[in-house]
Short mmCIF file of C-alpha atoms and ligand atoms in Angstrom, two decimals:
data_model
loop_
_atom_site.label_atom_id
_atom_site.label_comp_id
_atom_site.label_asym_id
_atom_site.label_seq_id
_atom_site.Cartn_x
_atom_site.Cartn_y
_atom_site.Cartn_z
CA UNK A 963 121.82 249.21 6.77
CA UNK A 964 120.76 251.77 9.33
CA UNK A 965 118.84 250.35 12.28
CA UNK A 966 119.27 246.77 11.07
CA UNK A 967 122.82 245.84 10.26
CA UNK A 968 124.70 246.82 13.40
CA UNK A 969 127.98 245.38 14.64
CA UNK A 970 126.28 242.37 16.19
CA UNK A 971 124.64 241.44 12.91
CA UNK A 972 127.97 242.06 11.15
CA UNK A 973 129.63 239.68 13.58
CA UNK A 974 127.03 237.02 13.02
CA UNK A 975 126.92 237.27 9.24
CA UNK A 976 130.68 237.46 8.75
CA UNK A 977 131.06 234.38 10.94
CA UNK A 978 128.71 232.63 8.55
CA UNK A 979 131.14 233.90 5.92
CA UNK A 980 131.26 234.87 2.27
CA UNK A 981 131.42 238.65 2.75
CA UNK A 982 134.64 240.47 1.86
CA UNK A 983 133.87 243.90 3.29
CA UNK A 984 131.27 245.46 5.56
CA UNK A 985 130.16 249.08 5.63
CA UNK A 986 128.72 250.51 8.86
CA UNK A 987 125.33 252.13 9.16
CA UNK A 988 125.66 255.77 8.13
CA UNK A 989 127.05 258.17 10.69
CA UNK A 990 125.37 261.56 10.27
CA UNK A 991 127.82 264.46 10.03
CA UNK A 992 126.32 267.91 10.49
CA UNK A 993 128.52 270.75 11.70
CA UNK A 994 130.92 269.31 14.20
CA UNK A 995 133.52 266.66 14.77
CA UNK A 996 131.87 263.56 16.14
CA UNK A 997 133.13 262.13 19.43
CA UNK A 998 135.25 258.98 19.62
CA UNK A 999 132.47 257.47 21.71
CA UNK A 1000 129.88 257.96 18.98
CA UNK A 1001 132.16 256.43 16.35
CA UNK A 1002 132.87 253.48 18.64
CA UNK A 1003 129.13 252.98 19.12
CA UNK A 1004 128.56 252.68 15.36
CA UNK A 1005 131.74 250.77 14.81
CA UNK A 1006 133.05 248.98 17.90
CA UNK A 1007 135.43 247.20 15.53
CA UNK A 1008 137.52 250.41 15.73
CA UNK A 1009 138.25 249.87 19.42
CA UNK A 1010 140.91 247.21 18.84
CA UNK A 1011 141.86 248.37 15.38
CA UNK A 1012 145.47 249.02 16.40
CA UNK A 1013 145.79 245.28 17.05
CA UNK A 1014 143.43 243.66 14.56
CA UNK A 1015 142.67 246.42 12.07
CA UNK A 1016 139.05 247.50 11.80
CA UNK A 1017 137.62 244.00 11.44
CA UNK A 1018 134.78 241.84 12.67
CA UNK A 1019 135.71 238.92 14.91
CA UNK A 1020 135.72 236.73 11.81
CA UNK A 1021 138.35 239.03 10.26
CA UNK A 1022 136.21 240.88 7.70
CA UNK A 1023 137.25 244.54 7.24
CA UNK A 1024 134.74 247.19 8.26
CA UNK A 1025 134.55 250.61 6.63
CA UNK A 1026 132.81 253.53 8.35
CA UNK A 1027 130.15 255.30 6.29
CA UNK A 1028 129.65 259.04 6.65
CA UNK A 1029 126.62 261.02 5.51
CA UNK A 1030 126.67 264.79 5.38
CA UNK A 1031 126.47 267.86 3.23
CA UNK A 1032 129.34 270.09 4.40
CA UNK A 1033 132.64 269.18 2.73
CA UNK A 1034 134.73 270.64 5.56
CA UNK A 1035 133.00 268.68 8.34
CA UNK A 1036 132.92 265.54 6.24
CA UNK A 1037 136.67 265.96 5.74
CA UNK A 1038 137.44 266.52 9.43
CA UNK A 1039 135.36 263.52 10.45
CA UNK A 1040 136.88 261.36 7.74
CA UNK A 1041 140.38 262.20 8.96
CA UNK A 1042 139.32 261.34 12.49
CA UNK A 1043 137.75 258.02 11.52
CA UNK A 1044 140.92 257.04 9.72
CA UNK A 1045 142.97 257.94 12.78
CA UNK A 1046 140.64 255.71 14.78
CA UNK A 1047 141.53 252.90 12.39
CA UNK A 1048 138.66 252.51 9.89
CA UNK A 1049 139.27 250.40 6.81
CA UNK A 1050 138.64 253.36 4.52
CA UNK A 1051 135.73 255.79 4.28
CA UNK A 1052 132.43 255.29 2.51
CA UNK A 1053 130.32 258.34 1.68
CA UNK A 1054 126.55 258.02 1.50
CA UNK A 1055 124.82 259.81 -1.37
CA UNK A 1056 121.88 257.42 -1.47
CA UNK A 1057 119.82 257.83 1.69
CA UNK A 1058 116.19 258.56 0.76
CA UNK A 1059 115.00 259.47 4.29
CA UNK A 1060 112.93 262.66 4.36
CA UNK A 1061 114.56 264.03 7.49
CA UNK A 1062 118.03 263.52 6.03
CA UNK A 1063 117.19 264.92 2.58
CA UNK A 1064 115.43 267.95 4.10
CA UNK A 1065 118.73 268.86 5.71
CA UNK A 1066 120.52 268.41 2.40
CA UNK A 1067 122.13 265.06 3.15
CA UNK A 1068 121.96 261.74 1.32
CA UNK A 1069 120.26 261.35 -2.07
CA UNK A 1070 119.23 265.00 -2.41
CA UNK A 1071 122.89 265.81 -3.14
CA UNK A 1072 122.56 263.86 -6.41
CA UNK A 1073 120.68 266.84 -7.85
CA UNK A 1074 124.00 268.53 -8.54
CA UNK A 1075 127.21 266.58 -9.36
CA UNK A 1076 129.21 269.50 -7.96
CA UNK A 1077 127.96 268.56 -4.46
CA UNK A 1078 129.43 265.10 -4.84
CA UNK A 1079 132.68 266.45 -6.26
CA UNK A 1080 133.22 268.90 -3.40
CA UNK A 1081 132.48 266.38 -0.67
CA UNK A 1082 134.51 263.52 -2.12
CA UNK A 1083 137.44 265.83 -2.89
CA UNK A 1084 137.47 267.31 0.62
CA UNK A 1085 137.38 263.82 2.14
CA UNK A 1086 140.05 262.43 -0.18
CA UNK A 1087 142.34 265.40 0.50
CA UNK A 1088 141.91 264.99 4.26
CA UNK A 1089 143.05 261.38 4.50
CA UNK A 1090 146.39 259.74 3.66
CA UNK A 1091 146.80 258.87 0.00
CA UNK A 1092 146.60 255.13 0.47
CA UNK A 1093 143.23 255.25 2.24
CA UNK A 1094 140.33 253.91 0.18
CA UNK A 1095 137.54 256.41 -0.22
CA UNK A 1096 134.36 254.99 -1.71
CA UNK A 1097 131.06 256.66 -2.49
CA UNK A 1098 127.62 255.15 -2.78
CA UNK A 1099 125.09 256.75 -5.11
CA UNK A 1100 121.65 256.06 -6.45
CA UNK A 1101 120.84 256.68 -10.13
CA UNK A 1102 119.49 260.09 -9.31
CA UNK A 1103 116.95 261.91 -7.18
CA UNK A 1104 113.80 262.14 -9.29
CA UNK A 1105 115.18 260.91 -12.60
CA UNK A 1106 118.33 259.37 -14.04
CA UNK A 1107 119.48 262.33 -16.13
CA UNK A 1108 122.56 263.00 -13.96
CA UNK A 1109 123.52 259.39 -13.25
CA UNK A 1110 126.61 259.42 -15.44
CA UNK A 1111 127.71 262.94 -14.43
CA UNK A 1112 127.41 261.97 -10.78
CA UNK A 1113 129.60 258.92 -11.34
CA UNK A 1114 132.11 261.04 -13.21
CA UNK A 1115 132.13 263.66 -10.44
CA UNK A 1116 132.91 260.99 -7.85
CA UNK A 1117 135.80 259.73 -9.97
CA UNK A 1118 137.13 263.21 -10.79
CA UNK A 1119 137.21 264.05 -7.10
CA UNK A 1120 139.58 261.16 -6.47
CA UNK A 1121 137.38 258.40 -5.06
CA UNK A 1122 138.82 254.91 -5.33
CA UNK A 1123 135.53 253.03 -5.70
CA UNK A 1124 131.92 253.74 -6.56
CA UNK A 1125 128.92 251.71 -5.46
CA UNK A 1126 125.73 252.20 -7.42
CA UNK A 1127 122.32 251.31 -6.00
CA UNK A 1128 120.46 251.00 -9.27
CA UNK A 1129 117.39 253.09 -8.46
CA UNK A 1130 116.56 256.75 -8.06
CA UNK A 1131 115.52 258.19 -4.74
CA UNK A 1132 111.96 258.39 -6.08
CA UNK A 1133 112.00 254.68 -6.91
CA UNK A 1134 112.78 253.97 -3.26
CA UNK A 1135 113.20 250.22 -2.88
CA UNK A 1136 110.63 249.20 -5.50
CA UNK A 1137 111.71 246.47 -7.91
CA UNK A 1138 113.24 246.31 -10.38
CA UNK A 1139 116.74 247.63 -9.86
CA UNK A 1140 117.98 249.01 -13.20
CA UNK A 1141 121.27 247.18 -13.47
CA UNK A 1142 121.81 248.28 -17.08
CA UNK A 1143 122.17 251.84 -15.77
CA UNK A 1144 125.14 250.72 -13.69
CA UNK A 1145 126.76 249.60 -16.96
CA UNK A 1146 126.12 253.05 -18.46
CA UNK A 1147 127.98 254.68 -15.58
CA UNK A 1148 130.71 252.04 -15.51
CA UNK A 1149 131.40 252.57 -19.21
CA UNK A 1150 132.20 256.23 -18.59
CA UNK A 1151 134.58 255.92 -15.64
CA UNK A 1152 137.62 253.85 -14.82
CA UNK A 1153 137.49 253.30 -11.03
CA UNK A 1154 136.00 250.00 -9.82
CA UNK A 1155 132.21 250.04 -9.73
CA UNK A 1156 130.27 247.87 -7.31
CA UNK A 1157 126.73 246.92 -8.30
CA UNK A 1158 123.92 247.02 -5.77
CA UNK A 1159 120.18 246.51 -5.66
CA UNK A 1160 117.87 243.49 -5.61
CA UNK A 1161 120.47 240.75 -5.43
CA UNK A 1162 118.61 238.06 -3.51
CA UNK A 1163 120.09 234.88 -5.01
CA UNK A 1164 122.93 233.34 -7.00
CA UNK A 1165 120.81 233.77 -10.12
CA UNK A 1166 120.32 237.49 -9.41
CA UNK A 1167 124.05 237.90 -8.80
CA UNK A 1168 124.83 236.23 -12.13
CA UNK A 1169 122.34 238.39 -14.00
CA UNK A 1170 123.41 241.56 -12.27
CA UNK A 1171 127.08 240.89 -13.08
CA UNK A 1172 126.22 240.15 -16.67
CA UNK A 1173 124.01 243.21 -17.16
CA UNK A 1174 126.08 245.71 -15.17
CA UNK A 1175 129.46 244.41 -16.25
CA UNK A 1176 130.61 244.62 -12.61
CA UNK A 1177 132.69 241.94 -10.96
CA UNK A 1178 131.98 243.23 -7.46
CA UNK A 1179 128.55 243.32 -5.91
CA UNK A 1180 127.05 244.59 -2.68
CA UNK A 1181 124.14 242.90 -0.96
CA UNK A 1182 121.86 244.46 1.63
CA UNK A 1183 118.46 242.96 2.37
CA UNK A 1184 119.42 239.70 0.69
CA UNK A 1185 121.97 238.96 3.40
CA UNK A 1186 119.25 239.26 6.03
CA UNK A 1187 116.97 236.97 4.02
CA UNK A 1188 119.59 234.31 3.34
CA UNK A 1189 122.35 234.78 5.93
CA UNK A 1190 124.96 232.93 3.88
CA UNK A 1191 124.11 234.69 0.61
CA UNK A 1192 127.76 235.71 0.18
CA UNK A 1193 128.85 232.07 0.17
CA UNK A 1194 125.93 231.03 -2.02
CA UNK A 1195 126.92 233.65 -4.60
CA UNK A 1196 130.54 232.51 -4.45
CA UNK A 1197 129.25 228.95 -4.86
CA UNK A 1198 131.03 227.93 -1.70
CA UNK A 1199 127.90 226.51 -0.10
CA UNK A 1200 124.23 225.75 -0.53
CA UNK A 1201 121.54 227.78 1.13
CA UNK A 1202 121.75 227.58 4.88
CA UNK A 1203 119.01 225.34 6.37
CA UNK A 1204 116.28 226.55 8.70
CA UNK A 1205 117.84 224.71 11.64
CA UNK A 1206 121.11 226.57 11.00
CA UNK A 1207 119.16 229.81 10.83
CA UNK A 1208 117.60 228.93 14.19
CA UNK A 1209 121.06 228.61 15.67
CA UNK A 1210 121.84 232.09 14.35
CA UNK A 1211 118.61 233.47 15.80
CA UNK A 1212 119.60 232.11 19.20
CA UNK A 1213 123.11 233.53 18.91
CA UNK A 1214 121.58 236.87 17.92
CA UNK A 1215 119.30 236.72 20.96
CA UNK A 1216 122.28 236.03 23.15
CA UNK A 1217 124.10 239.08 21.69
CA UNK A 1218 121.22 241.48 21.46
CA UNK A 1219 119.80 241.03 24.94
CA UNK A 1220 122.96 241.89 26.84
CA UNK A 1221 122.99 245.05 28.94
CA UNK A 1222 120.56 247.76 27.89
CA UNK A 1223 120.05 246.27 24.43
CA UNK A 1224 116.99 244.20 25.50
CA UNK A 1225 114.67 247.11 24.83
CA UNK A 1226 115.54 247.08 21.13
CA UNK A 1227 115.59 243.30 20.80
CA UNK A 1228 111.85 242.61 20.24
CA UNK A 1229 111.76 245.01 17.29
CA UNK A 1230 115.09 243.91 15.91
CA UNK A 1231 114.28 240.19 15.90
CA UNK A 1232 110.85 240.83 14.36
CA UNK A 1233 112.49 242.95 11.70
CA UNK A 1234 114.98 240.17 10.91
CA UNK A 1235 112.20 237.56 10.79
CA UNK A 1236 110.36 239.73 8.27
CA UNK A 1237 113.36 239.44 5.97
CA UNK A 1238 113.83 235.70 6.69
CA UNK A 1239 110.14 235.16 5.84
CA UNK A 1240 110.93 236.01 2.22
CA UNK A 1241 112.73 232.72 1.95
CA UNK A 1242 111.97 230.50 4.96
CA UNK A 1243 108.31 229.57 5.53
CA UNK A 1244 109.25 228.56 9.09
CA UNK A 1245 110.19 232.19 9.78
CA UNK A 1246 106.66 233.18 8.87
CA UNK A 1247 105.21 230.82 11.49
CA UNK A 1248 107.71 231.99 14.08
CA UNK A 1249 106.95 235.62 13.30
CA UNK A 1250 103.22 234.98 13.89
CA UNK A 1251 104.03 233.44 17.25
CA UNK A 1252 106.09 236.34 18.53
CA UNK A 1253 104.36 239.19 16.71
CA UNK A 1254 102.49 240.47 19.76
CA UNK A 1255 105.20 239.73 22.34
CA UNK A 1256 106.92 242.73 23.81
CA UNK A 1257 109.69 241.48 26.07
CA UNK A 1258 112.98 239.81 25.24
CA UNK A 1259 112.30 237.04 27.80
CA UNK A 1260 108.96 236.08 26.24
CA UNK A 1261 110.50 235.97 22.78
CA UNK A 1262 113.51 234.04 23.97
CA UNK A 1263 111.22 231.41 25.49
CA UNK A 1264 109.48 230.86 22.14
CA UNK A 1265 112.77 230.73 20.25
C1 FMN B 2195 116.36 249.49 6.45
C2 FMN B 2195 117.42 249.93 5.49
C3 FMN B 2195 118.48 250.71 5.93
C4 FMN B 2195 119.48 251.13 5.05
N1 FMN B 2195 120.53 251.88 5.52
C5 FMN B 2195 121.54 252.23 4.67
C6 FMN B 2195 122.68 252.95 5.14
O1 FMN B 2195 122.81 253.30 6.33
N2 FMN B 2195 123.64 253.25 4.24
C7 FMN B 2195 123.56 252.88 2.93
O2 FMN B 2195 124.47 253.16 2.15
N3 FMN B 2195 122.50 252.22 2.46
C8 FMN B 2195 121.50 251.88 3.30
N4 FMN B 2195 120.43 251.18 2.81
C9 FMN B 2195 120.38 250.82 1.38
C10 FMN B 2195 121.04 249.46 1.16
O3 FMN B 2195 122.39 249.50 1.52
C11 FMN B 2195 120.97 249.04 -0.31
O4 FMN B 2195 121.60 250.01 -1.10
C12 FMN B 2195 119.53 248.86 -0.79
O5 FMN B 2195 118.72 248.21 0.16
C13 FMN B 2195 119.51 248.07 -2.10
O6 FMN B 2195 120.21 246.87 -1.98
P1 FMN B 2195 119.50 245.46 -1.60
O7 FMN B 2195 118.41 245.26 -2.63
O8 FMN B 2195 120.61 244.45 -1.68
O9 FMN B 2195 118.92 245.62 -0.23
C14 FMN B 2195 119.43 250.77 3.68
C15 FMN B 2195 118.35 249.97 3.23
C16 FMN B 2195 117.36 249.57 4.10
C17 FMN B 2195 116.22 248.71 3.59
#
């Protein structure tokens, strides 16, 4: 999740456990090959990938996500990311951001399945055969009329996996997610399909699996609301307690205030508390206390 789920959050959440794979924030590809430095910034897990593979400290694989509209540059960057050691490539066809869509990236590409085919094919052809290439789509741009064709285009182009966020671009993040539409796509293709959208609890995960027919699921905001959601869904643990969340908040503070990161920290921690508030009433109180604070030191003192 762009601007929220960076490598530090990945580290923290995968240490809590329950997550089998992480995808980076999207890396925007326009018309050039991106520098090693930029890829390392989005995915520092690549730096020691020759020793550990592209993994978080807890050992969870990390896949770099690319977003772009030009098949040739997507392909060149995909090949580079694989050389740098990424655990596969994920291609973003779901981003609803105006700035991105205006430049013909993200969800706007869903208007024509041929766009998806050309990009996925170029990427797949540019990387070794055994590299996993996944694509993430929404159900469409304005409506769902091309949902199945888009899924089929991704498969025909050679992708190994498809993740479906069960909303159109127009539906944004508004509930509900239309899990039954994932089933419609899944029924027409044979690559593994991963269901995504509005999975906030074990109950949601159960329902989503039942309705979509998917074994595999992806969680986004839910993992920021309940940090051990992966384990809860796998029934490996109960919900993490508020005091355990507090320990995580302190660890996050420790991470996120090193070096020049302090300037982002106040916004980042407030953003996380907004998600935590959905489940923990204590987060609401804490959020009120720090809402107007602007420096990392002031917030740290309250924490
Ligand atoms: C702040 C924010 C940033 C996001 N950034 C990305 C991104 O970089 N790449 C991506 O594929 N999806 C991104 N998403 C979409 C989520 O991955 C996910 O598909 C969506 O939130 C629905 O799942 P959820 O209900 O589990 O959150 C983002 C969502 C949010 C709210």
